[in-house]
XYZ file of C-alpha atoms in Angstrom:
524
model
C -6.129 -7.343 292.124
C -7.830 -5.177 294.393
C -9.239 -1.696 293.813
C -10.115 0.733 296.060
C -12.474 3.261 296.520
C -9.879 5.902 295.073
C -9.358 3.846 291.209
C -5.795 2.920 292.443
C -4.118 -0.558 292.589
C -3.601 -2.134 295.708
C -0.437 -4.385 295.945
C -0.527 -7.888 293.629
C -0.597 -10.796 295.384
C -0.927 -14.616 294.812
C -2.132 -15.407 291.527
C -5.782 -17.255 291.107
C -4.887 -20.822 291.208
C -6.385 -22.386 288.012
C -8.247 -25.741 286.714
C -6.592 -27.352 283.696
C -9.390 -27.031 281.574
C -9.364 -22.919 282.594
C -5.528 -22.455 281.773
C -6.367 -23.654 278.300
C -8.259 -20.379 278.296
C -6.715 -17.040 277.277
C -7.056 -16.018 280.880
C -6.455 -12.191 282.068
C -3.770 -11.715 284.240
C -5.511 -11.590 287.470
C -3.963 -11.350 290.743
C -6.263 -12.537 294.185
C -6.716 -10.157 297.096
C -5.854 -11.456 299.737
C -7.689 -12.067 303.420
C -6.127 -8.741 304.765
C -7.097 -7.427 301.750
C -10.605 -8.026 301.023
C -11.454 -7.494 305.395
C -9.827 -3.756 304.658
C -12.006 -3.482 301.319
C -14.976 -4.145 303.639
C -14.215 -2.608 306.755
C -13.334 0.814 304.765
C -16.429 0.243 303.119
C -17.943 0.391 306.583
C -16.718 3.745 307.776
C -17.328 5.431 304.720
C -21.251 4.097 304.117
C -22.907 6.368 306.866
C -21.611 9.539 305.544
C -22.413 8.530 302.200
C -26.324 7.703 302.977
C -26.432 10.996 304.657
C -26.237 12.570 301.200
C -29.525 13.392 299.527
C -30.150 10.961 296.682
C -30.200 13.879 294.089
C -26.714 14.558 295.172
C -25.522 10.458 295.003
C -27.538 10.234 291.707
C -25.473 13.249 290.124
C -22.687 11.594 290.780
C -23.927 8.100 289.399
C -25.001 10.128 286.204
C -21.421 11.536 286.195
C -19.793 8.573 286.188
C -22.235 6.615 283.792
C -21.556 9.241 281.335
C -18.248 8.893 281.612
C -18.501 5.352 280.808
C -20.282 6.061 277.215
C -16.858 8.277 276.684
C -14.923 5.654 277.447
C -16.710 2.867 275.787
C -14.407 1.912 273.065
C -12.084 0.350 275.496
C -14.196 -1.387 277.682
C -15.309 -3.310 273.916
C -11.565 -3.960 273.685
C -11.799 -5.434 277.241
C -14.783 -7.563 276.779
C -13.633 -9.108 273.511
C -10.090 -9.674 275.052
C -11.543 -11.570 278.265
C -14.693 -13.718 276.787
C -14.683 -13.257 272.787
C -17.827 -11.192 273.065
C -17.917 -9.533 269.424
C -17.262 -5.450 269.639
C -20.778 -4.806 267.677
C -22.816 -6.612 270.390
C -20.943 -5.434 273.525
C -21.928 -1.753 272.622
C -25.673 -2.372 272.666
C -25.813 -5.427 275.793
C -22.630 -3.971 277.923
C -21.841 0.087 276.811
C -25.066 1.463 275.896
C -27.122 1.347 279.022
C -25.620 2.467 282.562
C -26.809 6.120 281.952
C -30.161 4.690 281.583
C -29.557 2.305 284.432
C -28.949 5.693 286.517
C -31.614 7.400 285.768
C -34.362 4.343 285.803
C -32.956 3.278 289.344
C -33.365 6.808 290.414
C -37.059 7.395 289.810
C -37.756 3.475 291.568
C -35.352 4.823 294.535
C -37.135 8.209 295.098
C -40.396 6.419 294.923
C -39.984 4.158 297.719
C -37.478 5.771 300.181
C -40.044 6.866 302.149
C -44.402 6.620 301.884
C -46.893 7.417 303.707
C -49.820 4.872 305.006
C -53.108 5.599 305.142
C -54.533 4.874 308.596
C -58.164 4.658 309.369
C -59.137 7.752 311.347
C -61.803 6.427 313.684
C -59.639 3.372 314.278
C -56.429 5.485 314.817
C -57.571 9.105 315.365
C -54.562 11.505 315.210
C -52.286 9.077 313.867
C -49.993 8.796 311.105
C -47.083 6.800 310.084
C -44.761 6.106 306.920
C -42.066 3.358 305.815
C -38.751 4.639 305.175
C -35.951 2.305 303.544
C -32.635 2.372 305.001
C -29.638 1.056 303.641
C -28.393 -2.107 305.108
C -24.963 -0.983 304.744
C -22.067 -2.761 302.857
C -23.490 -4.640 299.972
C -21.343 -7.802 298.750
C -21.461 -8.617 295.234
C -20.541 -11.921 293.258
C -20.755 -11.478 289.387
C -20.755 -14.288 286.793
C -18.719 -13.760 283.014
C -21.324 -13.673 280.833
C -22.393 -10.123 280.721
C -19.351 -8.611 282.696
C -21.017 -4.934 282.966
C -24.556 -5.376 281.618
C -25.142 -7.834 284.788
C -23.940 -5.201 286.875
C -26.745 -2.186 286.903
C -29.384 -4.064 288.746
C -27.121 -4.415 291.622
C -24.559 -1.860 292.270
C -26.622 0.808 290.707
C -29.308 0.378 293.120
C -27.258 -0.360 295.977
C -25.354 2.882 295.565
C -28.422 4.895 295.142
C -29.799 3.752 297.773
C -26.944 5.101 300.443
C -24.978 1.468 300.715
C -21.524 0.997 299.824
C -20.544 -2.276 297.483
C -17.656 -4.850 297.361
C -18.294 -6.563 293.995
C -15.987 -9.990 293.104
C -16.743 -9.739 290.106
C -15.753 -13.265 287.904
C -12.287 -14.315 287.507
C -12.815 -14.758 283.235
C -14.124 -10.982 283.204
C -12.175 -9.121 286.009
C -11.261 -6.002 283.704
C -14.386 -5.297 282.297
C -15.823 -5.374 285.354
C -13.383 -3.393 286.960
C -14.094 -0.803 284.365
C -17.124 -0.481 285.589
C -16.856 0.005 289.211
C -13.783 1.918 288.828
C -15.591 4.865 287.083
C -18.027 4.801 289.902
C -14.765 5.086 292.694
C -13.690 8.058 290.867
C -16.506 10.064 291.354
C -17.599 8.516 294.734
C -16.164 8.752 298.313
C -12.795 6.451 298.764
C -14.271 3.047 299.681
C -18.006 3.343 298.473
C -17.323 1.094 295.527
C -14.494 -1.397 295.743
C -13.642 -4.414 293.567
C -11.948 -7.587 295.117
C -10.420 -10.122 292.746
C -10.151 -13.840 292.519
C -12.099 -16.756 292.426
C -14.577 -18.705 293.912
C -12.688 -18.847 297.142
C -12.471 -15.169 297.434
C -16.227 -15.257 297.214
C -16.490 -17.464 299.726
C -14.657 -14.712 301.952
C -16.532 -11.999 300.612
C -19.578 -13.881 302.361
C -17.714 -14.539 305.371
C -16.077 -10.875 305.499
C -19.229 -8.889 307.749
C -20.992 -7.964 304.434
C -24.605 -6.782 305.219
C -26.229 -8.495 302.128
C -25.037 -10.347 299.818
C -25.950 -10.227 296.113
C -25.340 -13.996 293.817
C -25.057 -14.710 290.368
C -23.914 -17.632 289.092
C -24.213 -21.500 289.484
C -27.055 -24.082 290.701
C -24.050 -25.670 293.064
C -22.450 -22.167 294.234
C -25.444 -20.507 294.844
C -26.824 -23.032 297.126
C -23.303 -23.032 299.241
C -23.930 -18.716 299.425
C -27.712 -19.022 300.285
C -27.024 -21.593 303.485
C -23.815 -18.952 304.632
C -25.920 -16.304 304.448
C -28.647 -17.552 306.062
C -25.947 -19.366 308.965
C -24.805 -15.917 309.078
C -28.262 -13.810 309.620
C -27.711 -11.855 306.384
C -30.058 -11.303 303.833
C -29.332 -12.974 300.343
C -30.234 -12.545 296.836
C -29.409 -16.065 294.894
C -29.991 -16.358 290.957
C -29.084 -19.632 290.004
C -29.417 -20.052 285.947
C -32.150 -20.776 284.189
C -33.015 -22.974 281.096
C -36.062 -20.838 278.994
C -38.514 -22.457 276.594
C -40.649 -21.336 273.962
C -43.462 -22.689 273.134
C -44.075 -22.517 269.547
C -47.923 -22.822 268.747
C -49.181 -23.850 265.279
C -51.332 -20.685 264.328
C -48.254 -18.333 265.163
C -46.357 -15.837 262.622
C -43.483 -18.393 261.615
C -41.677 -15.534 260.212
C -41.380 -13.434 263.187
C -41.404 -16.606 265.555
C -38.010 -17.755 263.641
C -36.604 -14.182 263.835
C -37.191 -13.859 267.831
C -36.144 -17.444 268.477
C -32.877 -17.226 267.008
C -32.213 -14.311 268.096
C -32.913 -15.415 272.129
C -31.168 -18.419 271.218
C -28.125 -17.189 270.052
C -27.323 -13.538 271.441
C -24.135 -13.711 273.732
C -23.353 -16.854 271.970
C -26.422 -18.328 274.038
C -24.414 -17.727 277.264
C -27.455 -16.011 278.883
C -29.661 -17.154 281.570
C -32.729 -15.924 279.666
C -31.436 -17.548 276.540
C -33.647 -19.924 274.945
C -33.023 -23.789 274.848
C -35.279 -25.612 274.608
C -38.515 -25.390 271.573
C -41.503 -26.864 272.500
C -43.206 -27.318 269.047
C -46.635 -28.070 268.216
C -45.768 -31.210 265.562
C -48.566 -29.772 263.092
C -45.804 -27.312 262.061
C -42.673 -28.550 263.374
C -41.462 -30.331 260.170
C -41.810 -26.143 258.733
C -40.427 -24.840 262.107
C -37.368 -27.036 262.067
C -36.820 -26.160 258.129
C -36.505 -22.281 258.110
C -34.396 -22.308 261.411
C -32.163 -24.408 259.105
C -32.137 -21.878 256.753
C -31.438 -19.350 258.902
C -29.163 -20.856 261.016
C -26.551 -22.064 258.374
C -26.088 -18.115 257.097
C -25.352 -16.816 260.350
C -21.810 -16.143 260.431
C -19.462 -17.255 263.259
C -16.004 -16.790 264.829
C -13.798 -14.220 265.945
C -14.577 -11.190 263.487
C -16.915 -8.772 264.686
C -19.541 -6.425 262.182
C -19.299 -9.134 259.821
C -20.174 -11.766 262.281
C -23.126 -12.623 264.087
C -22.455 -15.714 266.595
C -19.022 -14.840 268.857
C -16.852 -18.235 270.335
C -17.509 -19.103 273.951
C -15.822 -17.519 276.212
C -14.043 -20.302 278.159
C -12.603 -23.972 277.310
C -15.234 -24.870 280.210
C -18.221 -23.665 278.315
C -16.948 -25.109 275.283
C -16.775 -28.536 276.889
C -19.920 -28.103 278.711
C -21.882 -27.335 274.897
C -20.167 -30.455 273.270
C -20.526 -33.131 276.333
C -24.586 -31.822 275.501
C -24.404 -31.958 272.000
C -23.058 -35.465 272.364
C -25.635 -36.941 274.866
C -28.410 -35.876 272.997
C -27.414 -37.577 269.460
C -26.686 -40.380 271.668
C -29.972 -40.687 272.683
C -31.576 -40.297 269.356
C -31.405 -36.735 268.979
C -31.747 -35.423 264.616
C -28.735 -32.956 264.037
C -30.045 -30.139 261.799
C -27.226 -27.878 261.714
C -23.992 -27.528 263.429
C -22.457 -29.881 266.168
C -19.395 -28.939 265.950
C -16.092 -26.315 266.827
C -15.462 -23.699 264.218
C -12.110 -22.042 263.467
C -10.196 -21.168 266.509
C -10.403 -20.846 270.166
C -13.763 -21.411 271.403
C -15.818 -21.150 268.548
C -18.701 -23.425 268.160
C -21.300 -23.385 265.170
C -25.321 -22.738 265.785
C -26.505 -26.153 266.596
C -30.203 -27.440 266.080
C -31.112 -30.550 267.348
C -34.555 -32.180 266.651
C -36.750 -35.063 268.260
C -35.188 -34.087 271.448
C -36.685 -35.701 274.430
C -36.433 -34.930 278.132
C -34.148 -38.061 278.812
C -31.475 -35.644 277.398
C -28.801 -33.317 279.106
C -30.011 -30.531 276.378
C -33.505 -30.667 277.545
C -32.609 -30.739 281.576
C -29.814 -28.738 282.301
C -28.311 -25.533 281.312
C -26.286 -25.845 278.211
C -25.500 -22.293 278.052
C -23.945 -22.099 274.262
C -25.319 -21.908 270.639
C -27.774 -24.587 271.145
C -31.590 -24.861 270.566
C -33.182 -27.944 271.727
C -36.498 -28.890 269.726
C -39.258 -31.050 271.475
C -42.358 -31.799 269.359
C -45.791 -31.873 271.408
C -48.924 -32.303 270.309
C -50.029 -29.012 271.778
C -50.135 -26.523 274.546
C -51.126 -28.391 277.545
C -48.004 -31.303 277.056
C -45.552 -28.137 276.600
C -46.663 -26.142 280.024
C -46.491 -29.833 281.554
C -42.691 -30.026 280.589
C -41.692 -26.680 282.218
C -43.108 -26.620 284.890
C -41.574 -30.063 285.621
C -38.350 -28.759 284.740
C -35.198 -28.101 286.943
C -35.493 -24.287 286.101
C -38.312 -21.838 286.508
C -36.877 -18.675 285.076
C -38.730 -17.885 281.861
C -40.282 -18.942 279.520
C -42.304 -17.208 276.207
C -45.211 -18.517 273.827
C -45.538 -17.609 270.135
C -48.894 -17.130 268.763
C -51.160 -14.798 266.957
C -54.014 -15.904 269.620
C -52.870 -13.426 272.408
C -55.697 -13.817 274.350
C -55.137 -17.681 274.629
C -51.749 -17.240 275.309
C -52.865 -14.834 278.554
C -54.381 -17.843 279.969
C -51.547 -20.386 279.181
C -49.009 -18.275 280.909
C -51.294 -18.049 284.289
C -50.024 -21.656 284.066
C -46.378 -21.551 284.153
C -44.417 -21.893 287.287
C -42.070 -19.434 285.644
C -40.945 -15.613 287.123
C -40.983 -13.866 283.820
C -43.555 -15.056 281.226
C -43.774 -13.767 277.647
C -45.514 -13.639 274.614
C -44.376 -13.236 271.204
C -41.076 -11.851 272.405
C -38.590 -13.248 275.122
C -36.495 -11.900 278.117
C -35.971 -8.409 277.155
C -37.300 -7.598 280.163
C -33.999 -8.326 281.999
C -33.002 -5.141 281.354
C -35.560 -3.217 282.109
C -35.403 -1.785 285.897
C -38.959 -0.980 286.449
C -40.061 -5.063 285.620
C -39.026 -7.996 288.421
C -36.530 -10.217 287.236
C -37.168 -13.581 289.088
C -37.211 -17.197 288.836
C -38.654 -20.172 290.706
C -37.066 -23.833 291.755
C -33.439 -23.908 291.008
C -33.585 -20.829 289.317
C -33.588 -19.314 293.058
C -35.202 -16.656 295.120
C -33.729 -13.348 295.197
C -35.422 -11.012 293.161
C -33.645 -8.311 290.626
C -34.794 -4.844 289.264
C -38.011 -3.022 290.506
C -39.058 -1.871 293.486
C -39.386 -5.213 294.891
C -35.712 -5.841 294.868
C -34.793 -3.188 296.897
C -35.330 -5.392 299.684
C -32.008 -6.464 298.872
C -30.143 -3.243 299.559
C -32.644 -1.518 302.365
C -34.417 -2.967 305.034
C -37.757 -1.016 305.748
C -38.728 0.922 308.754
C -41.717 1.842 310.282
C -42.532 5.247 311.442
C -45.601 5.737 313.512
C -46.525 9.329 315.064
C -49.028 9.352 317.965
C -50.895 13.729 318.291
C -53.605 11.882 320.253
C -54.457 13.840 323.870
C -56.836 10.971 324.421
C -55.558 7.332 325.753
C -56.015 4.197 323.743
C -59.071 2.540 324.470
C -57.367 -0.709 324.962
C -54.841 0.323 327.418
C -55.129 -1.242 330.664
C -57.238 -1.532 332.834
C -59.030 -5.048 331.376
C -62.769 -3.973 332.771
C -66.149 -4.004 331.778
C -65.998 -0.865 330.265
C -62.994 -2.260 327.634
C -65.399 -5.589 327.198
C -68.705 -3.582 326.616
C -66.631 -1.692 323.861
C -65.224 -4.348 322.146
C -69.120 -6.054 321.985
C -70.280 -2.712 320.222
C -66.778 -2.949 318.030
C -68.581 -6.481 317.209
C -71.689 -5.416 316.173
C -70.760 -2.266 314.141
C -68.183 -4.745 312.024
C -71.457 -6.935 311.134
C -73.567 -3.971 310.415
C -75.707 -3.524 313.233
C -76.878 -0.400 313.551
C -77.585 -0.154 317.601
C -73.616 -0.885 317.688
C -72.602 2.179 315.676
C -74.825 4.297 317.927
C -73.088 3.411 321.031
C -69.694 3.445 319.816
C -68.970 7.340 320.685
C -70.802 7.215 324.149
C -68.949 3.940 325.193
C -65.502 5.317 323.846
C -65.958 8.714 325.925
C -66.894 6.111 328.821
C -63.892 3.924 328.730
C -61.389 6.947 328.072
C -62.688 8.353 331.712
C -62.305 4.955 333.291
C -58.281 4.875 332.018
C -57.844 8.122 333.173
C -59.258 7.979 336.476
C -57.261 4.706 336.874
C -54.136 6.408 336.511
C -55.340 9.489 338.463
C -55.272 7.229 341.808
């Protein structure tokens, strides 16, 4: 349903029309706003941005702080939420969803009083008695569309900044994770203005509106297909757009690296959120001198993790959807198919959407589990013969968000990673840096554009203006008139930029020169 700026309810409408394969799911009762609704969401949001910029930032990031600390209070039941809505185990939901908006806050603070406004440095003799700064200003009403997978977590990079930054934000968030979400941006309304942070329910559709609505910006998560259909709107429309698309990570797993560590990091990126991360790694590029070794202790790792519904005792949660699910077996399938090895795993466990840690071996890049996004509990291994055939695969992949090599050789990793067409590269560790404000968050080829986190996505959520301040008494030299005095300037300009000396000496006579000849043109 819709929620307003002031935390309350607004009248349930039409339920979210479902797929089959999604009312299988043990779906949240959701209700869709409605056009009238979501064009009220945004046009309050409107009126009440303006006053809300005017605010110093220390005063919007005390109430930010307020609010994010109000969140850690509160945190046992947004757990309850995000285990009720996608299976997410209680254990792993307090460190990747409940643990980090204060942070969040205070991070995004420091990178938003850093670049509000700066001063450029302007050569005096070129520009004598001038001075100028950039200022960002927020665009306004910031539109929002969230994907399931990390219902709150994937939230601080965007509305955090946004808010700080003076905007006001309509988030959709996804229709599998509407609570949580809501959660989220309702302990912001409380503590904000009415109609600074709204949430507008439903599904793709509602998106679609959202885009359509007379947002300012418009801020996309979610799939290669959807993405593309937000990034042409918002372009048709003239508003800026900030598209991440997926992502399908490899490691590549060099033969002189610490096996023990290397098997500890991979399965941990492999598996965290049940592998439903866009940072989560796939795909194993590994050197065949050790691969026989590599292949071995993931086995034994991978058959003692615990799975299901539990939660301390249990490492590996279910999906969180009967599409995921089906998405993780169809890739399972094609790949032994096609002369994939099963290690471990392959198949459903217990109930719901459960599905045990699967290794695959002798995978090849004829397979779905190599190309696309699987998304699950699911490590792909390619053998190579070494680094050069493993950098040759990524970068001719579909996705170009990360990737991370494992090696003692640091050094030679440095240079590999020059090499990969990737937006976060890593060594001996992997995608931790998506949560980390101060560090880009970016991805090339289908991956997408936009840019999150760091100063360089505040693009997204300010548009920067130039302010240039002329306490000259003297004219320009190069205002009209166009005489010999302006051309016998611009020769001595000439020679002083090449180093002559004779052109440096006349500069100040000439200058005095050409001044008189301006003003005695405009004298007449």
């Amino acid at each position: 349903m819709l929620h307003t700026g002031n935390g309350k309810a607004a009248r349930p409408q039409t339920p979210v029309r479902l797929s089959p394969v999604d009312e299988a799911a043990p779906f949240p009762a959701v209700s869709a706003a409605s056009q009238d609704e979501l064009q009220r969401a945004v046009t309050t949001a409107r009126v009440a941005q303006p006053e809300w910029a005017s605010r110093p930032l220390e005063e919007r990031a005390r109430l930010l702080e307020r609010a994010a600390k109000a969140m850690l209070r509160d945190r046992n039941l947004l757990l309850h939420l995000v285990k009720e809505e996608m299976g997410k185990h209680e254990v792993e939901s307090l460190f990747t969803e409940a643990l980090g908006p204060l942070d969040a806050v205070k991070a995004w603070h420091k990178i938003v009083a850093r670049s509000q406004s700066r001063r450029v440095s302007l050569n005096p003799l070129a520009f004598p008695r001038k001075r100028a700064r950039v200022e960002m200003v927020p665009r306004g009403v910031i539109g929002i569309i969230a994907p399931w997978n990390f219902p709150v977590s994937g939230l601080y990079r965007s509305v955090v900044p946004a808010l700080l930054s003076g905007n006001a934000v309509v988030l959709k968030p996804s229709e599998y994770t509407p609570k949580s979400s809501a959660w989220f941006m309702e302990h912001f309304a409380r503590e904000l203005p009415h109609g600074i942070a709204t949430v507008v329910q439903g599904d793709g559709a509602v998106g679609a509106a959202l885009v359509d609505s007379g947002i300012d910006a418009c801020v996309f998560t979610g799939s290669v297909k959807a993405g593309g259909r937000v990034r042409v709107r918002c372009a048709e429309l003239g508003i800026p757009s900030s598209i991440e698309m997926g992502g399908k990570d490899a490691a590549i797993v060099l033969g002189d690296c610490d096996l023990d560590r290397t098997v500890m990091g991979i399965t941990h990126w492999a598996l965290s959120n049940a592998g439903q991360a866009c940072g989560a790694i796939e795909v194993a590029y590994v050197e065949e001198r050790i691969a026989d070794e590599f292949v071995a202790r993931m086995r034994s790792a991978w058959e003692q993790l615990r799975t299901g519904p539990g939660d301390d005792d249990v490492e590996v949660a279910p999906l969180a959807n009967a599409r995921q699910l089906a998405v993780v077996e169809a890739h399972v399938e094609d790949a032994l198919k096609k002369g994939a090895k099963l290690v471990c795993g392959g198949k459903r466990t217990g109930r719901g959407f459960g599905h045990l840690p699967t290794l695959l071996d002798r995978c090849t890049s004829s397979m779905d589990v190599v190309r696309e996004e699987t998304f699950g509990p699911v490590l792909a291994v390619v053998r190579v013969w070494g680094a050069d055939e493993a950098v040759r695969a990524i970068n001719a992949a579909k996705y170009g968000l990360g990737a991370s090599i494992w090696t003692r050789d640091v050094a030679r990793a440095e240079r590999l990673v020059e090499r990969l067409d990737v937006g976060v590269a890593n060594i001996n560790t992997h995608a931790f840096t998506g949560a980390v404000p101060q560090l880009p968050w970016s991805g090339t080829r289908a991956t997408g554009f936009g840019v999150a986190n760091s100063e360089l996505s505040l693009v997204n959520f300010c548009h920067p203006k130039t302010v240039a301040i002329d306490e000259a008494d003297a004219p320009e030299p190069f205002y009209m008139p166009f005489d010999a005095t302006l051309r016998q300037l611009g020769e001595a300009l000439v020679k002083a930029q090449l180093g002559e000396l004779l052109g440096a000496v006349k500069l100040p006579l000439l200058l005095r020169r050409r001044q008189k000849r301006i003003r005695d043109f405009f004298r007449r």
